[in-house]
Amino acid sequence: MTTPDSIIQVRNFTAAYGNVKVIDDISFDVYRGEVFVILGGSGCGKSTMLKHMIGLYEPAGGSIVIEGDDIVTAEGEARRAILRRFGVMYQLGALFGSMTLLQNVRLPLEEYTNIPEEAMNLVALTKLDLVGLKDFAGHMPAEISGGMQKRAAIARAMALDPKILFLDEPSAGLDPITSAELDTLIKRLARTLQITFVIVTHDLPSIYSIADRVIMLDKRVRKIVAVGRPADLRDNSEDPWVRQFFNREAEAAQAS
Amino acid sequence: MVISGALDVATTASIWPQATKFFSETDAKAVEVDADGISYLDGFGAGLLLDIQRRAIPRGIRLTVSGLKPDFQAMLEPFKPEGYATLPSTSKPDAPLVDSVGAAIKALIADLGAFAEFTGEISRALVYAAFHPRTIRWKDVYRTAVVAGADALPVIMLVGFLIGFVMAFQSAIPMRQFGADIFVPTLVGIAMLRELGPIMTAVGLAGRSGAAFAAEIGTMKVNEEVSALVTLGLQPVRFLIVPRIIAAVAMTPFLIVFANVAGLLGGLIVFMSLGYPAGMYFDQLEQSISLNDLLGGLIKGFAFGFVVAAVGCMRGLQTSTGASAVGRSTTSAVVTSIVLVAIGDGIFAIVYYYLGF
């Protein structure tokens, strides 16, 4: 791709809790079809960034344009239209505990489409099939493991065929093998369905395995300190702190 | 000063007061601590030596520690005595009374504001639902109605029965002295229908369903399920709250009727035990209570049902993060709704009085 096609544009974005600024005037693009990772140390505001991008919080300043429309200023139907363009997987899955997996995936279909009852079940089942949970359609979320819950949450996020998927810490609370399986799934979905992924994580192995491009936030300057391919940043970054992060070194090791 | 032996949690406890006393009383300009005899040192021993060092600084005592074994020296290394000049207090200082009263009033006003705003939001959603009944999740309404209504029947009826029974019993004794025990049915009937039936049902509803609403929605909030609803474009108010409010408001009057019947039954049993025939009880009731008494109670019931359900849902949505937050929301849902029901009952009493109801 010579000129990458930008699908999300974040411009002059500032986030604050009360008077405390967490992110200060940053801008970046997410390109169509890439796996884009927002990373940074604990408390740097990467989850905050994600929650603003999906419209849960209102930023202190700036705009977040998703496929041409600013989610910050949109209201009512226009906002619903933007919400339909993406799906979200929350850190703990956030499946609705009183519904089976199939009902969870079906819910967005019930609310947004007029296809026949049975067709809804079929479409929902195909989404579960995509994440390898077809045989668990009738289970309740509490009856399956944490990794499966996250996969089911991805299936629900994909229910309306969004172009963009936001994932909040997909590897949190998972063992390395389950986490790697999830990475494989993400890569497969990105490749076969041309879904753009925006992922918040600080899990290095999974960043190397899935990320096309990363931005790195730093809580000390509250800005983006690095943009690029993870392997490039590891080997060639000018910033010693960025190199440290990608090589998984402690701060003290640098000082001595 | 000589410190020797094994310094661990047990031994430091006995010599710590001595050491600190020494440093607060001594006039010496220089103290040498002979640590040669220390045979064992752990975190407590290191803490003791650190305490000695930091106490020496403000008094201008030049302190030298000699003979400390290198292994033990290494344990002291990470700590700088200068950084321990003042220790953080573990107990919060009590805020002045004026401050805490002010803070409480401010919180109360903010809470009332939030409730008013929330009521507006719910009303808008309910009006929308009234014009678009197909958008209501009837399955959830039905399920909530079963849990909040039908399942609550036994306990509501039991309490209603006992209240009617006890009220009749307690009033019969003094009334009999004046030969007025014939009016027991009147007392039970009016008190039950106008006040106790609705109030007791509302309190029962707050304890059973208001708490359940707060806990369910609070847990969903903590698990980010509420956020998931928002990003799916589904408003939590329409999705979670409207069904619960419809169910609670619809069920409360039925529960009140059952509580009333049970209460009157309790009164009847006492009345018959006083030696009167059952027919007389019903005659008395017919003469003294009117349909208005019943309707007045039921209208209150609608309002109480709304308040209890709305407060439960609001507290659920207000849940912050963390496991203890759900517990706090639940408690607060019950307390707030009982207080509001009591206030509401007072308002109804005044309004009914002026309406001559």
Coordinates of C-alpha atoms in Angstrom, one line a residue:
Chain A
M1 CA 0.0 0.0 0.0
T2 CA 1.6 3.2 -1.1
T3 CA -0.8 5.8 0.3
P4 CA -2.5 4.2 3.3
D5 CA -6.2 4.9 3.6
S6 CA -7.0 6.5 6.9
I7 CA -10.1 5.2 8.6
I8 CA -9.9 6.9 12.0
Q9 CA -8.4 10.4 12.5
V10 CA -7.7 11.6 16.0
R11 CA -6.8 15.3 16.1
N12 CA -5.5 17.5 18.9
F13 CA -7.0 15.1 21.4
T14 CA -6.9 15.9 25.1
A15 CA -8.3 13.8 27.9
A16 CA -8.7 14.8 31.5
Y17 CA -10.2 13.6 34.7
G18 CA -11.4 16.7 36.4
N19 CA -8.4 19.1 36.2
V20 CA -5.9 16.3 35.8
K21 CA -4.8 15.9 32.2
V22 CA -4.1 12.3 31.2
I23 CA -3.4 12.8 27.5
D24 CA -2.3 16.2 26.2
D25 CA -3.0 17.3 22.6
I26 CA -2.1 14.2 20.5
S27 CA -3.0 13.4 16.9
F28 CA -2.8 10.1 15.0
D29 CA -4.4 8.1 12.2
V30 CA -5.5 4.5 12.0
Y31 CA -5.3 3.0 8.6
R32 CA -7.8 0.8 7.0
G33 CA -7.2 -2.9 7.4
E34 CA -4.3 -2.7 9.9
V35 CA -3.9 -4.0 13.3
F36 CA -3.2 -0.9 15.3
V37 CA -2.0 -1.1 18.9
I38 CA -2.1 1.6 21.5
L39 CA 0.5 0.7 24.2
G40 CA 2.3 2.2 27.1
G41 CA 3.1 1.7 30.7
S42 CA 0.5 1.3 33.4
G43 CA -1.5 4.5 34.0
C44 CA -0.5 6.2 30.7
G45 CA -4.0 6.6 29.6
K46 CA -4.2 3.9 26.9
S47 CA -7.6 2.5 28.2
T48 CA -8.8 6.1 28.5
M49 CA -7.8 6.7 24.9
L50 CA -9.8 3.7 23.8
K51 CA -12.9 4.7 25.9
H52 CA -12.9 8.1 24.2
M53 CA -12.5 6.5 20.8
I54 CA -15.6 4.4 21.3
G55 CA -17.6 7.4 22.6
L56 CA -18.0 6.4 26.3
Y57 CA -16.2 9.5 27.6
E58 CA -16.2 13.0 26.3
P59 CA -12.8 14.4 25.6
A60 CA -11.5 17.7 27.1
G61 CA -10.6 18.8 23.6
G62 CA -10.1 17.6 20.0
S63 CA -11.9 15.4 17.6
I64 CA -12.1 11.7 16.8
V65 CA -13.3 11.1 13.3
I66 CA -14.4 7.6 12.4
E67 CA -15.0 7.0 8.7
G68 CA -15.7 10.7 8.2
D69 CA -17.9 11.5 11.2
D70 CA -16.8 13.0 14.5
I71 CA -18.0 10.8 17.3
V72 CA -17.4 13.6 19.9
T73 CA -20.0 15.9 18.5
A74 CA -22.5 13.4 16.9
E75 CA -25.8 12.9 18.7
G76 CA -28.9 10.8 18.4
E77 CA -29.3 8.9 15.1
A78 CA -26.0 10.2 13.7
R79 CA -24.2 8.8 16.8
R80 CA -25.9 5.5 16.5
A81 CA -24.8 5.3 12.9
I82 CA -21.2 5.8 14.0
L83 CA -21.6 3.2 16.8
R84 CA -22.7 0.7 14.2
R85 CA -19.4 1.0 12.3
F86 CA -17.4 -0.6 15.1
G87 CA -17.6 -3.3 17.7
V88 CA -15.9 -3.4 21.1
M89 CA -14.5 -6.2 23.2
Y90 CA -14.2 -5.2 26.8
Q91 CA -11.5 -6.3 29.1
L92 CA -13.6 -8.9 30.9
G93 CA -15.7 -9.7 27.9
A94 CA -18.7 -7.9 29.4
L95 CA -21.1 -10.6 28.0
F96 CA -24.7 -10.2 29.3
G97 CA -24.8 -12.7 32.1
S98 CA -28.4 -13.5 31.9
M99 CA -28.3 -14.6 28.2
T100 CA -26.7 -17.5 26.4
L101 CA -23.8 -16.9 24.0
L102 CA -26.2 -17.1 21.1
Q103 CA -28.6 -14.6 22.6
N104 CA -25.6 -12.3 23.4
V105 CA -24.6 -12.3 19.7
R106 CA -28.2 -12.0 18.5
L107 CA -29.0 -8.9 20.6
P108 CA -27.5 -6.4 18.2
L109 CA -29.2 -8.1 15.3
E110 CA -32.6 -7.9 17.1
E111 CA -32.1 -4.2 17.7
Y112 CA -30.8 -3.2 14.3
T113 CA -32.1 -5.6 11.6
N114 CA -35.4 -6.9 10.4
I115 CA -34.2 -10.3 9.1
P116 CA -36.4 -13.2 10.1
E117 CA -36.1 -14.9 13.5
E118 CA -34.4 -18.0 12.2
A119 CA -32.0 -16.1 10.0
M120 CA -30.9 -14.1 13.1
N121 CA -30.0 -17.3 14.8
L122 CA -28.1 -18.5 11.8
V123 CA -26.1 -15.3 11.4
A124 CA -25.4 -15.2 15.2
L125 CA -24.3 -18.8 15.0
T126 CA -21.9 -18.1 12.1
K127 CA -20.3 -15.4 14.2
L128 CA -19.7 -17.8 17.0
D129 CA -18.4 -20.3 14.4
L130 CA -15.8 -17.7 13.3
V131 CA -14.4 -17.6 16.8
G132 CA -14.6 -21.4 17.3
L133 CA -17.5 -21.4 19.7
K134 CA -20.3 -22.8 17.6
D135 CA -20.8 -25.8 19.9
F136 CA -21.1 -23.5 22.9
A137 CA -24.0 -21.4 21.6
G138 CA -26.4 -22.5 24.3
H139 CA -24.0 -22.0 27.2
M140 CA -24.2 -19.1 29.7
P141 CA -21.2 -16.8 29.9
A142 CA -20.5 -18.0 33.5
E143 CA -20.2 -21.6 32.2
I144 CA -17.2 -21.0 29.9
S145 CA -13.6 -20.0 30.5
G146 CA -12.1 -16.5 30.5
G147 CA -10.5 -17.0 27.1
M148 CA -13.8 -18.3 25.6
Q149 CA -15.7 -15.4 27.1
K150 CA -13.3 -13.0 25.3
R151 CA -13.8 -14.9 22.0
A152 CA -17.6 -14.8 22.5
A153 CA -17.3 -11.0 23.1
I154 CA -15.4 -10.7 19.8
A155 CA -18.2 -12.6 18.1
R156 CA -20.8 -10.3 19.6
A157 CA -18.7 -7.3 18.6
M158 CA -18.7 -8.6 15.0
A159 CA -22.5 -9.2 14.9
L160 CA -23.3 -6.3 12.6
D161 CA -20.2 -6.8 10.5
P162 CA -18.4 -3.7 11.6
K163 CA -15.3 -2.5 9.8
I164 CA -13.5 -1.7 13.0
L165 CA -13.0 -3.7 16.2
F166 CA -11.7 -2.2 19.4
L167 CA -10.2 -4.6 21.8
D168 CA -9.4 -3.6 25.4
E169 CA -6.5 -5.7 26.8
P170 CA -7.3 -8.9 25.0
S171 CA -4.5 -10.8 26.9
A172 CA -5.4 -9.6 30.4
G173 CA -5.9 -12.4 32.7
L174 CA -5.1 -15.1 30.2
D175 CA -2.3 -17.7 30.2
P176 CA 0.3 -17.4 27.4
I177 CA -1.2 -20.2 25.3
T178 CA -4.8 -18.9 25.5
S179 CA -3.5 -15.5 24.8
A180 CA -1.6 -16.7 21.7
E181 CA -4.7 -18.5 20.5
L182 CA -6.5 -15.2 20.7
D183 CA -3.7 -13.5 18.8
T184 CA -4.1 -16.1 16.0
L185 CA -7.8 -15.4 15.9
I186 CA -7.2 -11.7 15.6
K187 CA -4.7 -12.1 12.8
R188 CA -7.1 -14.5 11.0
L189 CA -10.0 -12.1 11.2
A190 CA -7.9 -9.1 10.2
R191 CA -6.7 -11.0 7.1
T192 CA -9.9 -12.8 6.0
L193 CA -12.5 -10.2 6.8
Q194 CA -10.3 -7.0 6.3
I195 CA -11.3 -5.8 9.7
T196 CA -9.3 -2.9 11.2
F197 CA -8.3 -3.6 14.7
V198 CA -7.5 -1.0 17.4
I199 CA -6.1 -2.8 20.4
V200 CA -5.0 -1.6 23.7
T201 CA -2.4 -3.8 25.4
H202 CA 1.0 -3.9 27.0
D203 CA 1.6 -7.6 26.4
L204 CA 4.8 -7.6 24.4
P205 CA 4.7 -11.1 22.8
S206 CA 1.3 -10.4 21.4
I207 CA 2.3 -6.9 20.2
Y208 CA 5.2 -8.5 18.2
S209 CA 2.8 -11.2 16.9
I210 CA -0.1 -9.1 15.8
A211 CA 0.7 -5.4 15.5
D212 CA 1.2 -3.7 12.1
R213 CA 1.8 -0.4 13.8
V214 CA 1.8 0.8 17.3
I215 CA 1.7 4.2 19.1
M216 CA 3.2 4.4 22.5
L217 CA 1.9 6.8 25.1
D218 CA 4.0 8.0 28.1
K219 CA 2.4 9.2 31.2
R220 CA 5.2 11.6 32.1
V221 CA 4.8 13.7 29.0
R222 CA 1.2 12.7 28.4
K223 CA 1.9 12.4 24.7
I224 CA 2.8 9.9 22.0
V225 CA 6.5 9.0 22.3
A226 CA 6.7 6.5 19.5
V227 CA 4.9 5.5 16.3
G228 CA 5.9 2.7 14.0
R229 CA 6.4 -1.1 13.6
P230 CA 7.2 -2.7 16.9
A231 CA 10.4 -4.4 15.7
D232 CA 11.7 -1.1 14.3
L233 CA 11.0 0.6 17.6
R234 CA 12.8 -2.1 19.5
D235 CA 15.9 -1.9 17.5
N236 CA 16.1 1.6 16.1
S237 CA 14.2 4.0 18.4
E238 CA 16.1 7.1 19.4
D239 CA 14.3 7.2 22.7
P240 CA 16.0 5.0 25.3
W241 CA 12.8 4.6 27.3
V242 CA 11.0 3.2 24.2
R243 CA 13.9 0.8 23.5
Q244 CA 13.7 -0.3 27.2
F245 CA 10.0 -0.9 26.9
F246 CA 10.4 -3.1 23.8
N247 CA 13.3 -5.0 25.3
R248 CA 11.5 -5.4 28.6
E249 CA 14.1 -3.8 30.7
A250 CA 13.6 -2.3 34.1
E251 CA 14.3 1.4 34.5
A252 CA 17.0 0.8 37.1
A253 CA 18.9 -1.3 34.5
Q254 CA 19.1 1.7 32.3
A255 CA 20.4 4.0 35.1
S256 CA 23.3 1.8 36.2
Chain B
M1 CA 25.2 2.4 73.2
V2 CA 25.5 -1.3 72.6
I3 CA 23.0 -3.4 70.7
S4 CA 23.6 -7.1 70.5
G5 CA 21.9 -10.4 69.9
A6 CA 19.3 -11.4 67.4
L7 CA 17.1 -8.5 66.3
D8 CA 13.8 -9.8 65.1
V9 CA 10.1 -9.0 65.6
A10 CA 10.1 -10.4 69.2
T11 CA 13.3 -8.9 70.5
T12 CA 13.0 -5.5 68.9
A13 CA 9.6 -5.1 70.6
S14 CA 11.2 -5.1 74.0
I15 CA 14.2 -2.8 73.3
W16 CA 12.5 -0.3 70.9
P17 CA 11.0 1.8 73.7
Q18 CA 14.3 1.9 75.5
A19 CA 16.1 3.1 72.4
T20 CA 13.6 5.8 71.5
K21 CA 13.5 7.0 75.1
F22 CA 17.3 7.3 75.1
F23 CA 17.3 9.5 72.1
S24 CA 14.6 11.8 73.4
E25 CA 16.3 12.4 76.7
T26 CA 20.1 12.3 76.0
D27 CA 22.1 15.5 75.9
A28 CA 25.1 13.8 74.2
K29 CA 26.4 15.4 71.1
A30 CA 27.7 12.2 69.7
V31 CA 26.5 8.6 70.1
E32 CA 28.3 5.6 69.0
V33 CA 26.2 2.5 68.4
D34 CA 28.2 -0.6 68.9
A35 CA 26.5 -3.1 66.6
D36 CA 29.2 -5.7 66.7
G37 CA 27.1 -8.1 68.8
I38 CA 24.2 -8.2 66.4
S39 CA 23.9 -11.8 65.3
Y40 CA 20.7 -11.6 63.3
L41 CA 18.9 -8.8 61.7
D42 CA 15.6 -8.8 59.7
G43 CA 13.2 -6.1 58.6
F44 CA 12.3 -5.2 62.2
G45 CA 15.9 -4.9 63.3
A46 CA 16.7 -2.8 60.3
G47 CA 13.7 -0.7 61.2
L48 CA 15.0 -0.2 64.7
L49 CA 18.4 1.0 63.5
L50 CA 16.8 3.3 60.9
D51 CA 14.6 4.7 63.7
I52 CA 17.7 5.4 65.8
Q53 CA 19.4 7.1 62.9
R54 CA 16.4 9.3 62.0
R55 CA 15.9 10.4 65.6
A56 CA 19.5 11.5 65.9
I57 CA 19.2 14.0 63.0
P58 CA 16.8 16.6 64.4
R59 CA 18.6 16.7 67.8
G60 CA 21.9 17.3 66.1
I61 CA 23.5 14.1 67.4
R62 CA 26.4 12.8 65.4
L63 CA 25.7 9.1 65.1
T64 CA 28.1 6.4 64.2
V65 CA 27.3 2.8 63.9
S66 CA 30.3 0.6 64.2
G67 CA 30.8 -3.1 63.7
L68 CA 27.7 -3.9 61.8
K69 CA 28.3 -6.9 59.6
P70 CA 28.3 -6.2 55.9
D71 CA 25.3 -8.4 55.2
F72 CA 23.3 -6.4 57.7
Q73 CA 24.8 -3.2 56.4
A74 CA 23.3 -4.1 53.0
M75 CA 19.9 -4.5 54.5
L76 CA 20.0 -0.9 55.7
E77 CA 21.4 0.4 52.5
P78 CA 18.1 1.2 50.6
F79 CA 16.8 3.4 53.4
K80 CA 17.8 7.1 53.8
P81 CA 17.1 8.2 57.4
E82 CA 16.5 11.8 56.1
G83 CA 13.5 10.6 54.2
Y84 CA 11.8 9.3 57.4
A85 CA 11.8 12.6 59.3
T86 CA 8.0 12.5 59.5
L87 CA 5.9 9.4 59.2
P88 CA 2.5 9.5 57.5
S89 CA -0.3 9.1 59.9
T90 CA -2.5 6.1 59.4
S91 CA -5.6 7.6 61.0
K92 CA -7.4 10.3 59.2
P93 CA -7.8 13.5 61.3
D94 CA -11.4 14.1 62.2
A95 CA -12.9 16.8 60.0
P96 CA -14.5 19.7 62.0
L97 CA -18.2 19.2 62.6
V98 CA -19.1 22.1 60.4
D99 CA -17.2 20.7 57.6
S100 CA -18.7 17.3 57.8
V101 CA -22.2 18.7 58.1
G102 CA -21.6 20.9 55.1
A103 CA -20.2 18.0 53.1
A104 CA -23.2 15.9 54.0
I105 CA -25.7 18.6 52.9
K106 CA -23.8 19.2 49.7
A107 CA -23.8 15.4 49.0
L108 CA -27.6 15.3 49.7
I109 CA -28.3 18.2 47.4
A110 CA -26.2 16.7 44.7
D111 CA -28.0 13.4 45.2
L112 CA -31.4 15.1 45.0
G113 CA -30.3 16.8 41.8
A114 CA -29.1 13.5 40.3
F115 CA -32.5 11.9 41.3
A116 CA -34.4 14.7 39.6
E117 CA -32.3 14.4 36.5
F118 CA -32.7 10.7 36.5
T119 CA -36.5 10.9 36.9
G120 CA -36.6 13.2 33.9
E121 CA -34.6 10.8 31.9
I122 CA -36.8 7.9 32.9
S123 CA -40.0 9.9 32.2
R124 CA -38.7 10.7 28.7
A125 CA -37.9 7.0 28.1
L126 CA -41.3 5.9 29.5
V127 CA -43.2 8.4 27.2
Y128 CA -41.2 7.2 24.3
A129 CA -42.0 3.6 25.3
A130 CA -45.7 4.5 25.6
F131 CA -45.7 5.6 22.0
H132 CA -43.5 2.8 20.7
P133 CA -44.6 -0.2 22.8
R134 CA -42.8 -2.5 20.4
T135 CA -39.4 -1.2 21.6
I136 CA -40.2 -2.4 25.2
R137 CA -38.5 -5.6 26.1
W138 CA -41.7 -7.4 27.2
K139 CA -39.8 -10.6 28.1
D140 CA -37.7 -8.7 30.6
V141 CA -40.9 -7.0 31.9
Y142 CA -42.5 -10.4 32.4
R143 CA -39.5 -11.9 34.1
T144 CA -39.1 -9.0 36.5
A145 CA -42.8 -9.0 37.2
V146 CA -42.7 -12.6 38.2
V147 CA -39.7 -12.1 40.5
A148 CA -40.8 -8.7 42.0
G149 CA -44.5 -9.6 42.1
A150 CA -45.6 -13.2 42.2
D151 CA -42.5 -14.4 44.1
A152 CA -43.0 -11.6 46.7
L153 CA -46.6 -12.6 47.5
P154 CA -45.9 -15.1 50.4
V155 CA -43.7 -12.7 52.4
I156 CA -45.9 -9.6 51.7
M157 CA -49.0 -11.5 52.7
L158 CA -47.4 -13.0 55.8
V159 CA -46.3 -9.5 57.0
G160 CA -49.7 -8.0 56.1
F161 CA -51.5 -10.7 58.0
L162 CA -49.3 -10.2 61.1
I163 CA -49.7 -6.5 61.0
G164 CA -53.5 -6.7 60.8
F165 CA -53.5 -9.4 63.5
V166 CA -51.2 -7.5 65.9
M167 CA -52.9 -4.2 65.3
A168 CA -56.3 -5.6 66.1
F169 CA -55.0 -7.4 69.2
Q170 CA -53.2 -4.4 70.6
S171 CA -56.1 -2.1 70.1
A172 CA -58.8 -4.5 71.3
I173 CA -57.5 -4.5 74.8
P174 CA -57.7 -0.8 75.6
M175 CA -60.8 -0.3 73.4
R176 CA -62.6 -3.1 75.3
Q177 CA -62.2 -1.1 78.5
F178 CA -64.4 1.6 77.0
G179 CA -66.7 -0.9 75.3
A180 CA -65.4 0.3 72.0
D181 CA -64.0 -3.0 70.7
I182 CA -66.7 -3.0 68.1
F183 CA -64.6 -0.4 66.3
V184 CA -61.6 -2.7 65.9
P185 CA -62.6 -3.6 62.3
T186 CA -62.8 0.1 61.5
L187 CA -59.4 0.8 62.9
V188 CA -57.8 -2.2 61.1
G189 CA -59.6 -1.4 57.8
I190 CA -58.7 2.2 57.6
A191 CA -55.1 1.8 58.8
M192 CA -54.5 -1.1 56.5
L193 CA -56.0 0.3 53.4
R194 CA -54.9 3.9 53.6
E195 CA -51.4 3.6 55.2
L196 CA -50.0 0.3 56.3
G197 CA -50.8 -1.8 53.2
P198 CA -49.1 0.6 50.8
I199 CA -46.2 1.5 53.1
M200 CA -45.4 -2.1 54.1
T201 CA -45.6 -3.3 50.5
A202 CA -43.2 -0.5 49.4
V203 CA -40.7 -1.4 52.1
G204 CA -41.0 -5.1 51.2
L205 CA -40.5 -4.1 47.6
A206 CA -37.5 -2.0 48.4
G207 CA -35.9 -4.8 50.4
R208 CA -36.6 -7.5 47.8
S209 CA -36.6 -5.8 44.4
G210 CA -35.0 -2.4 44.8
A211 CA -32.0 -4.1 46.3
A212 CA -32.0 -6.7 43.5
F213 CA -32.2 -4.0 40.8
A214 CA -29.3 -2.1 42.3
A215 CA -27.2 -5.3 42.6
E216 CA -28.0 -6.6 39.1
I217 CA -27.4 -3.3 37.4
G218 CA -24.4 -2.5 39.6
T219 CA -22.8 -5.8 38.8
M220 CA -23.4 -5.1 35.1
K221 CA -21.7 -1.7 35.5
V222 CA -18.7 -3.2 37.2
N223 CA -18.4 -5.8 34.5
E224 CA -18.6 -3.2 31.8
E225 CA -21.8 -4.7 30.5
V226 CA -23.4 -1.3 30.7
S227 CA -20.6 0.2 28.6
A228 CA -21.2 -2.7 26.1
L229 CA -24.8 -1.7 25.9
V230 CA -23.9 1.9 25.2
T231 CA -21.4 1.0 22.4
L232 CA -24.0 -1.3 20.9
G233 CA -26.1 1.8 20.6
L234 CA -28.6 0.5 23.2
Q235 CA -29.5 3.0 25.9
P236 CA -29.2 1.5 29.3
V237 CA -32.3 3.4 30.4
R238 CA -34.5 1.8 27.8
F239 CA -32.9 -1.5 28.0
L240 CA -32.4 -2.1 31.7
I241 CA -34.6 0.4 33.5
V242 CA -37.8 0.8 31.6
P243 CA -38.7 -2.9 31.9
R244 CA -38.0 -2.9 35.6
I245 CA -40.0 0.2 36.3
I246 CA -43.0 -1.0 34.3
A247 CA -42.9 -4.4 36.1
A248 CA -42.5 -2.8 39.6
V249 CA -45.2 -0.2 39.0
A250 CA -47.6 -2.7 37.6
M251 CA -47.1 -5.2 40.4
T252 CA -47.2 -2.9 43.4
P253 CA -51.0 -2.3 43.5
F254 CA -51.6 -6.1 43.2
L255 CA -49.2 -6.7 46.1
I256 CA -51.0 -4.0 48.1
V257 CA -54.4 -5.6 47.5
F258 CA -53.1 -8.9 48.7
A259 CA -51.4 -7.3 51.8
N260 CA -54.7 -5.6 52.6
V261 CA -56.7 -8.8 52.3
A262 CA -54.2 -10.6 54.5
G263 CA -54.3 -7.8 57.1
L264 CA -58.1 -7.7 57.2
L265 CA -58.0 -11.4 57.7
G266 CA -55.7 -11.1 60.6
G267 CA -58.0 -8.5 62.1
L268 CA -61.0 -10.8 61.5
I269 CA -59.4 -13.6 63.5
V270 CA -58.8 -11.4 66.5
F271 CA -62.2 -9.9 66.2
M272 CA -63.8 -13.4 66.3
S273 CA -61.7 -14.4 69.2
L274 CA -63.3 -11.5 71.1
G275 CA -66.6 -13.3 70.7
Y276 CA -68.1 -11.5 67.8
P277 CA -69.5 -13.2 64.7
A278 CA -67.6 -12.8 61.4
G279 CA -70.6 -11.1 59.8
M280 CA -70.3 -8.2 62.2
Y281 CA -66.7 -7.6 61.1
F282 CA -67.7 -7.2 57.5
D283 CA -70.7 -5.0 58.4
Q284 CA -68.4 -2.7 60.3
L285 CA -65.9 -2.6 57.5
E286 CA -68.7 -1.9 55.0
Q287 CA -69.9 1.1 57.0
S288 CA -66.6 2.6 57.8
I289 CA -64.4 2.2 54.8
S290 CA -65.1 3.3 51.2
L291 CA -63.7 2.6 47.8
N292 CA -61.8 5.9 48.2
D293 CA -59.7 4.4 51.0
L294 CA -58.7 1.5 48.8
L295 CA -58.1 3.7 45.7
G296 CA -56.1 6.2 47.7
G297 CA -53.8 3.4 48.9
L298 CA -53.4 2.0 45.4
I299 CA -52.6 5.4 43.9
K300 CA -49.8 5.7 46.5
G301 CA -48.8 2.2 45.5
F302 CA -48.1 3.3 41.9
A303 CA -46.0 6.2 43.1
F304 CA -44.1 4.0 45.7
G305 CA -43.5 1.3 43.1
F306 CA -42.0 3.9 40.8
V307 CA -39.8 5.4 43.5
V308 CA -38.5 2.1 44.7
A309 CA -37.7 0.8 41.2
A310 CA -36.2 4.1 40.0
V311 CA -34.0 4.5 43.1
G312 CA -32.8 0.9 42.8
C313 CA -31.9 1.4 39.1
M314 CA -30.3 4.7 39.7
R315 CA -28.1 3.4 42.5
G316 CA -27.2 0.5 40.2
L317 CA -26.1 2.8 37.5
Q318 CA -24.2 5.0 39.9
T319 CA -22.1 2.1 41.0
S320 CA -18.4 2.9 40.8
T321 CA -15.7 0.2 40.2
G322 CA -14.8 -2.5 42.7
A323 CA -16.6 -5.3 44.4
S324 CA -17.6 -3.3 47.5
A325 CA -19.3 -0.7 45.3
V326 CA -22.1 -3.1 44.5
G327 CA -22.8 -3.7 48.2
R328 CA -22.8 0.0 48.8
S329 CA -25.2 0.6 46.0
T330 CA -27.6 -2.1 47.3
T331 CA -27.6 -0.7 50.8
S332 CA -28.1 2.8 49.5
A333 CA -30.9 1.7 47.2
V334 CA -32.9 0.3 50.2
V335 CA -32.2 3.2 52.5
T336 CA -32.9 5.9 50.0
S337 CA -36.1 4.4 48.7
I338 CA -37.5 3.8 52.2
V339 CA -36.7 7.4 53.1
L340 CA -38.3 8.7 49.9
V341 CA -41.4 6.5 50.5
A342 CA -41.8 7.9 54.0
I343 CA -41.5 11.5 52.6
G344 CA -43.9 10.6 49.8
D345 CA -46.4 9.2 52.2
G346 CA -46.3 12.4 54.1
I347 CA -46.9 14.4 51.0
F348 CA -49.8 12.1 50.0
A349 CA -51.4 12.6 53.5
I350 CA -51.4 16.3 53.0
V351 CA -52.7 16.2 49.4
Y352 CA -55.4 13.8 50.3
Y353 CA -56.4 15.9 53.3
Y354 CA -56.9 19.0 51.1
L355 CA -58.6 17.0 48.4
G356 CA -60.9 15.6 51.0
F357 CA -60.1 12.1 49.8

